[in-house]
Amino acid sequence: MRFTLFSFPFLNTPDRQAVSSQERGQAPSLGVLSRRRALLAGLGCLTPLLPASAMARHPAPQSKAARSLHILTFSGKIAGIQSKILFKPYEQLTHQTIIPHGWNGQISDLEHVIKQTHRPLAAAMMESSSLRIGCNLKLLSRHQTDSSLSNCGQPSAAIDYAMAWDRARFDAAPNWPDFWDVARHPGRRSLRRDPRLTLEIALLADGVPANALYSALATTEGVKRAFLKLEQLRPYIVWWSTPEEAGHILTSGGALMGCVPTGEILGISGPDRQRFGLHWQQRFLVQYGWGVLTAAARNPAALAFVSWLEQPAQQQAFANAWPSLPSITELNALAPRLSHVPPAIMVDDTFWEANLEKLSDRFQQWIHHV
């Protein structure tokens, strides 16, 4: 399988239910394809959706380019695992070529990414809140036969984010308040260049209980409190935009501690794996899904690919391959010792769907000292 990753200059600035509802008693039309029907069509299990009179008697064979699907995902360990356990099996199943391109997952950058690739993009992996926003902005295709809140795409992957730190620099495992204690633990901290996760972490460090994070962020006072807390740390922050970048900052020594996908640390091979500890008690769980781009809304191959990725078998395959949680041996070695890994804090996609635009504006103003 070919794996190409494009570098977009503007992205590198410093600064389960699987299938949507089937059409009930409605005749299929060219303008509306249910995901189930598109899946079967894309896998060659249905007769053509076009009327026979509209089809050539002897259709020409598809070129390699016509059999290729260009998609957006996250480069690094995530893309590597997807290539092995998702994309390659799909290519073997359908004889289509999946060509992934790396991106930062920001819905605000999607239009620029589309223009930069100079190729028709079929689908993109992004957070569930971004899927909903992308549909509202008509950048992504909404499932016209599905009236549920998830009709822009089903969650198909869950990724844990936690604080990681360099073990050699700490006598005891730190927590989020320690993350802000630059007097006792001097050094740089890495955080996501996005209000999602970052504002929640700031409130946790300021003493807000995990179950009150979003009620606090829903108020003017809570938002102000989060930004005041971030201001205390401003000179020490190293920003990252992708999961791969979050892992690289830590492993390269660019920060003493930081927020990172747990899989970026647990997936390290060799002795370097033991360099870093992870704060399991207050980690976050982020839901991701695949969106079909509007330009590909009538492409059965694109719809079939995304539907296949949303199936429980593919969700489980990724979950089994992506190292999110510690092994029993690692769990027993933690200090203080944990008998089990506590549940993660779920990132509230409904909150961010409603508030991402205004809080992103406020976040960018804060970063640029406006």
Coordinates of C-alpha atoms in Angstrom, one line a residue:
M1 CA 0.0 0.0 0.0
R2 CA 1.3 3.5 -0.8
F3 CA 1.4 5.8 2.1
T4 CA 1.9 9.5 1.3
L5 CA 2.0 12.2 3.8
F6 CA 1.7 15.8 2.7
S7 CA 3.2 18.7 4.7
F8 CA 1.0 21.8 4.6
P9 CA 3.0 24.9 5.5
F10 CA 0.1 26.5 7.3
L11 CA -0.2 23.4 9.6
N12 CA 3.4 23.8 10.8
T13 CA 3.2 27.3 12.3
P14 CA 4.8 27.6 15.7
D15 CA 2.2 29.5 17.1
R16 CA -21.0 2.1 17.8
Q17 CA -23.3 1.8 16.1
A18 CA -21.8 1.1 12.8
V19 CA -24.3 1.7 10.1
S20 CA -26.7 4.6 9.7
S21 CA -30.5 3.9 9.6
Q22 CA -31.7 2.3 6.4
E23 CA -34.2 4.0 4.3
R24 CA -37.6 2.8 5.4
G25 CA -40.0 2.2 2.6
Q26 CA -38.4 4.8 0.3
A27 CA -37.3 4.1 -3.2
P28 CA -33.6 4.7 -3.6
S29 CA -32.5 7.8 -5.6
L30 CA -29.3 9.0 -7.0
G31 CA -29.2 11.9 -4.6
V32 CA -29.5 9.9 -1.5
L33 CA -27.5 6.8 -0.7
S34 CA -27.8 5.1 2.7
R35 CA -24.6 4.0 4.2
R36 CA -25.7 0.3 4.1
R37 CA -26.5 0.5 0.4
A38 CA -23.4 2.4 -0.4
L39 CA -21.3 -0.1 1.5
L40 CA -22.8 -3.0 -0.5
A41 CA -22.4 -1.1 -3.7
G42 CA -18.8 -0.1 -2.9
L43 CA -17.9 -3.7 -2.1
G44 CA -19.5 -4.9 -5.3
C45 CA -22.4 -6.7 -3.7
L46 CA -25.2 -4.8 -5.3
T47 CA -26.2 -4.4 -8.9
P48 CA -25.3 -0.9 -10.2
L49 CA -27.4 2.0 -8.7
L50 CA -27.7 3.7 -12.1
P51 CA -30.5 2.6 -14.4
A52 CA -29.3 0.1 -17.0
S53 CA -30.1 2.5 -19.8
A54 CA -27.6 4.9 -18.4
M55 CA -24.7 2.4 -18.3
A56 CA -22.4 1.6 -21.1
R57 CA -22.8 -1.8 -22.6
H58 CA -19.1 -2.5 -22.4
P59 CA -17.7 -0.2 -19.6
A60 CA -14.0 0.6 -19.8
P61 CA -11.9 -0.9 -17.0
Q62 CA -11.1 1.6 -14.1
S63 CA -7.7 3.1 -14.1
K64 CA -5.5 2.8 -11.0
A65 CA -6.2 6.5 -10.2
A66 CA -9.9 5.8 -10.4
R67 CA -9.5 2.9 -7.9
S68 CA -7.6 5.1 -5.4
L69 CA -9.2 6.8 -2.4
H70 CA -7.3 9.8 -1.0
I71 CA -8.0 10.2 2.7
L72 CA -6.9 12.4 5.7
T73 CA -5.7 10.9 8.9
F74 CA -3.1 11.5 11.6
S75 CA 0.5 10.7 10.7
G76 CA 2.8 8.8 13.0
K77 CA 1.8 5.8 15.1
I78 CA -1.9 6.2 14.5
A79 CA -1.5 6.1 10.7
G80 CA 1.0 3.2 11.0
I81 CA -1.5 1.1 12.9
Q82 CA -4.4 2.0 10.6
S83 CA -2.3 1.1 7.6
K84 CA -1.6 -2.3 8.9
I85 CA -4.9 -3.4 10.4
L86 CA -7.4 -1.3 8.5
F87 CA -6.3 0.1 5.2
K88 CA -4.3 -2.9 3.9
P89 CA -7.1 -5.4 4.7
Y90 CA -9.6 -3.1 2.9
E91 CA -7.4 -2.9 -0.1
Q92 CA -7.2 -6.7 -0.2
L93 CA -11.0 -6.9 0.1
T94 CA -11.9 -4.3 -2.5
H95 CA -8.8 -4.0 -4.7
Q96 CA -8.9 -0.3 -4.1
T97 CA -5.8 1.7 -3.2
I98 CA -6.0 3.8 0.0
I99 CA -3.7 6.8 -0.1
P100 CA -3.5 8.5 3.3
H101 CA -2.4 12.1 3.8
G102 CA -1.4 13.6 7.2
W103 CA -3.2 16.5 8.6
N104 CA -3.9 18.2 12.0
G105 CA -7.6 17.3 12.3
Q106 CA -8.7 21.0 12.5
I107 CA -12.0 21.6 10.8
S108 CA -11.0 25.2 10.3
D109 CA -8.2 24.1 8.1
L110 CA -10.1 21.5 6.1
E111 CA -10.8 23.9 3.1
H112 CA -7.1 24.7 2.9
V113 CA -6.2 21.0 3.0
I114 CA -8.6 20.2 0.2
K115 CA -7.0 22.9 -2.0
Q116 CA -3.4 21.9 -1.1
T117 CA -3.8 18.2 -2.0
H118 CA -4.9 18.9 -5.6
R119 CA -6.7 15.6 -5.5
P120 CA -10.3 14.6 -4.7
L121 CA -10.4 13.7 -1.0
A122 CA -12.9 11.0 0.0
A123 CA -12.9 11.0 3.8
A124 CA -11.1 12.5 6.9
M125 CA -10.5 11.3 10.4
M126 CA -11.3 13.9 13.1
E127 CA -12.8 14.4 16.5
S128 CA -16.6 13.8 16.8
S129 CA -17.2 17.4 17.7
S130 CA -15.4 18.4 14.5
L131 CA -17.6 15.9 12.5
R132 CA -20.7 17.7 13.6
I133 CA -19.3 21.1 13.0
G134 CA -18.1 20.0 9.5
C135 CA -21.6 19.0 8.6
N136 CA -23.1 22.2 9.8
L137 CA -20.6 24.1 7.6
K138 CA -21.4 21.8 4.7
L139 CA -17.8 20.6 4.4
L140 CA -18.8 17.1 5.2
S141 CA -21.7 15.0 4.0
R142 CA -24.7 14.6 6.3
H143 CA -26.4 11.2 6.2
Q144 CA -29.7 12.2 4.7
T145 CA -31.5 9.0 5.8
D146 CA -30.3 9.4 9.4
S147 CA -31.9 12.0 11.7
S148 CA -29.7 11.2 14.8
L149 CA -27.1 13.6 16.2
S150 CA -24.4 11.3 14.9
N151 CA -25.6 11.5 11.2
C152 CA -22.3 13.1 10.2
G153 CA -20.3 10.0 11.2
Q154 CA -20.2 7.4 13.9
P155 CA -17.4 7.4 16.6
S156 CA -15.1 4.6 15.4
A157 CA -12.0 5.2 17.6
A158 CA -11.4 6.4 21.2
I159 CA -8.0 7.8 22.1
D160 CA -6.8 8.4 25.7
Y161 CA -4.8 11.6 26.5
A162 CA -2.8 11.8 29.7
M163 CA 0.0 13.7 31.4
A164 CA 3.4 12.1 30.7
W165 CA 6.6 13.1 32.4
D166 CA 10.3 12.3 32.4
R167 CA 10.8 9.8 35.3
A168 CA 14.5 10.9 35.8
R169 CA 13.3 14.3 36.8
F170 CA 10.7 13.3 39.5
D171 CA 10.9 11.6 42.8
A172 CA 7.2 11.0 42.9
A173 CA 4.4 10.8 40.3
P174 CA 3.1 14.4 39.5
N175 CA -0.5 15.4 39.0
W176 CA -2.1 18.3 37.1
P177 CA -1.4 20.9 39.9
D178 CA 2.2 19.8 39.8
F179 CA 2.1 20.5 36.1
W180 CA 1.8 24.2 37.0
D181 CA 4.5 24.1 39.7
V182 CA 7.4 25.4 37.8
A183 CA 9.3 26.4 41.0
R184 CA 9.6 22.8 42.2
H185 CA 9.7 21.3 38.7
P186 CA 11.4 23.8 36.3
G187 CA 11.1 23.0 32.6
R188 CA 8.9 23.3 29.6
R189 CA 5.4 21.9 29.4
S190 CA 3.6 20.7 26.2
L191 CA -0.1 21.3 25.6
R192 CA -2.4 21.1 22.7
R193 CA -2.8 24.2 20.6
D194 CA -6.6 24.0 20.8
P195 CA -9.1 24.9 23.5
R196 CA -10.3 21.3 23.6
L197 CA -8.4 19.4 26.3
T198 CA -6.3 22.5 27.2
L199 CA -9.1 24.5 28.9
E200 CA -10.2 21.3 30.7
I201 CA -6.7 20.7 32.0
A202 CA -6.3 24.2 33.2
L203 CA -9.5 23.9 35.3
L204 CA -8.4 20.5 36.7
A205 CA -5.1 22.1 37.8
D206 CA -7.1 24.9 39.4
G207 CA -9.1 22.5 41.5
V208 CA -12.3 22.1 39.5
P209 CA -13.7 18.6 39.9
A210 CA -13.7 16.4 36.8
N211 CA -17.6 16.2 36.9
A212 CA -17.9 20.0 36.9
L213 CA -15.5 20.9 34.1
Y214 CA -18.2 21.6 31.4
S215 CA -20.6 23.3 33.7
A216 CA -17.7 25.7 34.6
L217 CA -16.7 26.2 31.0
A218 CA -20.3 27.1 30.2
T219 CA -20.0 30.2 32.3
T220 CA -18.1 33.4 31.6
E221 CA -16.4 33.1 35.0
G222 CA -15.3 29.5 34.3
V223 CA -13.8 30.5 31.0
K224 CA -12.0 33.4 32.6
R225 CA -10.7 31.1 35.3
A226 CA -9.2 28.7 32.7
F227 CA -7.4 31.4 30.8
L228 CA -6.1 33.0 34.0
K229 CA -4.6 29.6 34.9
L230 CA -3.1 29.2 31.5
E231 CA -1.6 32.7 31.8
Q232 CA 0.5 31.5 34.8
L233 CA 2.1 28.9 32.6
R234 CA 2.4 30.9 29.3
P235 CA 6.3 31.3 29.3
Y236 CA 6.8 27.5 29.7
I237 CA 4.3 26.1 27.2
V238 CA 5.4 24.2 24.0
W239 CA 2.4 23.8 21.7
W240 CA 1.6 20.8 19.6
S241 CA -1.0 20.3 16.9
T242 CA -1.1 16.6 16.2
P243 CA -0.7 13.4 18.3
E244 CA 2.6 12.6 16.6
E245 CA 3.9 16.0 17.4
A246 CA 2.8 15.6 21.1
G247 CA 4.8 12.4 21.4
H248 CA 7.9 13.8 19.6
I249 CA 8.2 16.9 21.8
L250 CA 8.5 14.6 24.9
T251 CA 10.7 11.9 23.4
S252 CA 13.1 14.5 21.9
G253 CA 13.5 16.3 25.2
G254 CA 11.5 19.3 24.1
A255 CA 9.5 19.4 27.3
L256 CA 9.8 18.0 30.9
M257 CA 6.1 16.9 30.9
G258 CA 3.1 17.3 28.7
C259 CA -0.4 16.2 27.6
V260 CA 0.0 13.3 25.1
P261 CA -2.0 10.4 23.6
T262 CA -1.1 7.5 25.9
G263 CA -0.5 5.3 22.8
E264 CA 2.3 7.6 21.7
I265 CA 4.2 6.7 24.9
L266 CA 3.1 3.1 25.4
G267 CA 4.0 2.5 21.7
I268 CA 7.6 3.5 22.2
S269 CA 9.9 0.5 21.6
G270 CA 13.0 -0.4 23.5
P271 CA 14.4 1.1 26.7
D272 CA 13.1 4.6 26.0
R273 CA 9.6 3.3 27.0
Q274 CA 10.7 3.3 30.6
R275 CA 11.8 7.0 30.5
F276 CA 8.2 8.2 30.9
G277 CA 5.5 7.9 33.4
L278 CA 1.8 8.5 32.7
H279 CA -0.8 10.0 35.0
W280 CA -3.7 7.6 34.7
Q281 CA -6.0 9.1 37.4
Q282 CA -7.1 12.1 35.4
R283 CA -6.8 11.3 31.8
F284 CA -9.2 12.2 29.0
L285 CA -11.0 10.1 26.4
V286 CA -11.5 11.7 23.0
Q287 CA -13.9 10.1 20.4
Y288 CA -12.8 10.1 16.7
G289 CA -14.7 9.3 13.6
W290 CA -14.6 9.5 9.8
G291 CA -16.4 12.1 7.8
V292 CA -17.2 11.9 4.1
L293 CA -16.3 15.1 2.3
T294 CA -19.1 16.9 0.6
A295 CA -17.5 16.4 -2.8
A296 CA -17.5 12.7 -2.3
A297 CA -21.1 12.5 -1.0
R298 CA -22.2 10.6 -4.2
N299 CA -19.1 8.4 -4.5
P300 CA -20.2 4.9 -3.5
A301 CA -16.6 3.9 -2.9
A302 CA -16.0 6.7 -0.4
L303 CA -19.3 5.9 1.4
A304 CA -18.5 2.2 1.5
F305 CA -15.0 2.8 2.9
V306 CA -16.3 4.9 5.8
S307 CA -19.1 2.5 6.5
W308 CA -16.6 -0.3 6.7
L309 CA -14.4 1.6 9.1
E310 CA -17.5 2.2 11.3
Q311 CA -18.3 -1.5 11.7
P312 CA -17.7 -3.0 15.2
A313 CA -15.1 -5.4 13.8
Q314 CA -12.9 -2.6 12.5
Q315 CA -13.4 -0.5 15.7
Q316 CA -12.3 -3.5 17.8
A317 CA -9.3 -4.2 15.5
F318 CA -8.0 -0.6 16.0
A319 CA -8.7 -0.7 19.8
N320 CA -6.8 -4.0 20.1
A321 CA -3.8 -2.6 18.1
W322 CA -3.6 1.0 19.6
P323 CA -1.9 0.8 23.0
S324 CA -4.1 3.0 25.2
L325 CA -3.9 1.4 28.6
P326 CA -1.0 0.0 30.7
S327 CA -0.3 -3.7 30.9
I328 CA -0.9 -5.6 34.2
T329 CA 2.9 -5.5 34.9
E330 CA 3.0 -1.7 34.3
L331 CA -0.1 -1.2 36.5
N332 CA 1.5 -3.2 39.4
A333 CA 4.7 -1.1 39.1
L334 CA 2.9 2.2 39.5
A335 CA 3.6 4.3 42.6
P336 CA 1.2 4.7 44.3
R337 CA 0.0 1.3 43.2
L338 CA -3.3 1.1 41.4
S339 CA -5.5 -1.9 41.6
H340 CA -7.2 -0.8 38.4
V341 CA -7.1 2.0 35.9
P342 CA -9.8 4.6 36.8
P343 CA -12.3 5.7 34.1
A344 CA -11.2 8.5 31.9
I345 CA -12.9 11.9 31.7
M346 CA -15.0 11.9 28.6
V347 CA -14.5 15.0 26.4
D348 CA -18.0 16.5 25.9
D349 CA -18.6 16.6 22.1
T350 CA -22.0 18.3 22.5
F351 CA -20.4 21.1 24.5
W352 CA -17.6 21.6 22.0
E353 CA -20.0 21.5 19.0
A354 CA -21.8 24.4 20.5
N355 CA -18.8 26.4 21.8
L356 CA -15.7 25.6 19.8
E357 CA -16.0 28.6 17.5
K358 CA -16.2 31.2 20.2
L359 CA -13.7 29.6 22.5
S360 CA -11.2 29.0 19.6
D361 CA -11.4 32.8 18.9
R362 CA -10.8 33.5 22.5
F363 CA -7.9 31.0 22.6
Q364 CA -6.2 32.5 19.5
Q365 CA -6.5 36.0 20.9
W366 CA -4.9 34.8 24.1
I367 CA -2.1 33.1 22.3
H368 CA -1.3 36.2 20.3
H369 CA -1.7 38.5 23.4
V370 CA -4.7 40.3 21.8

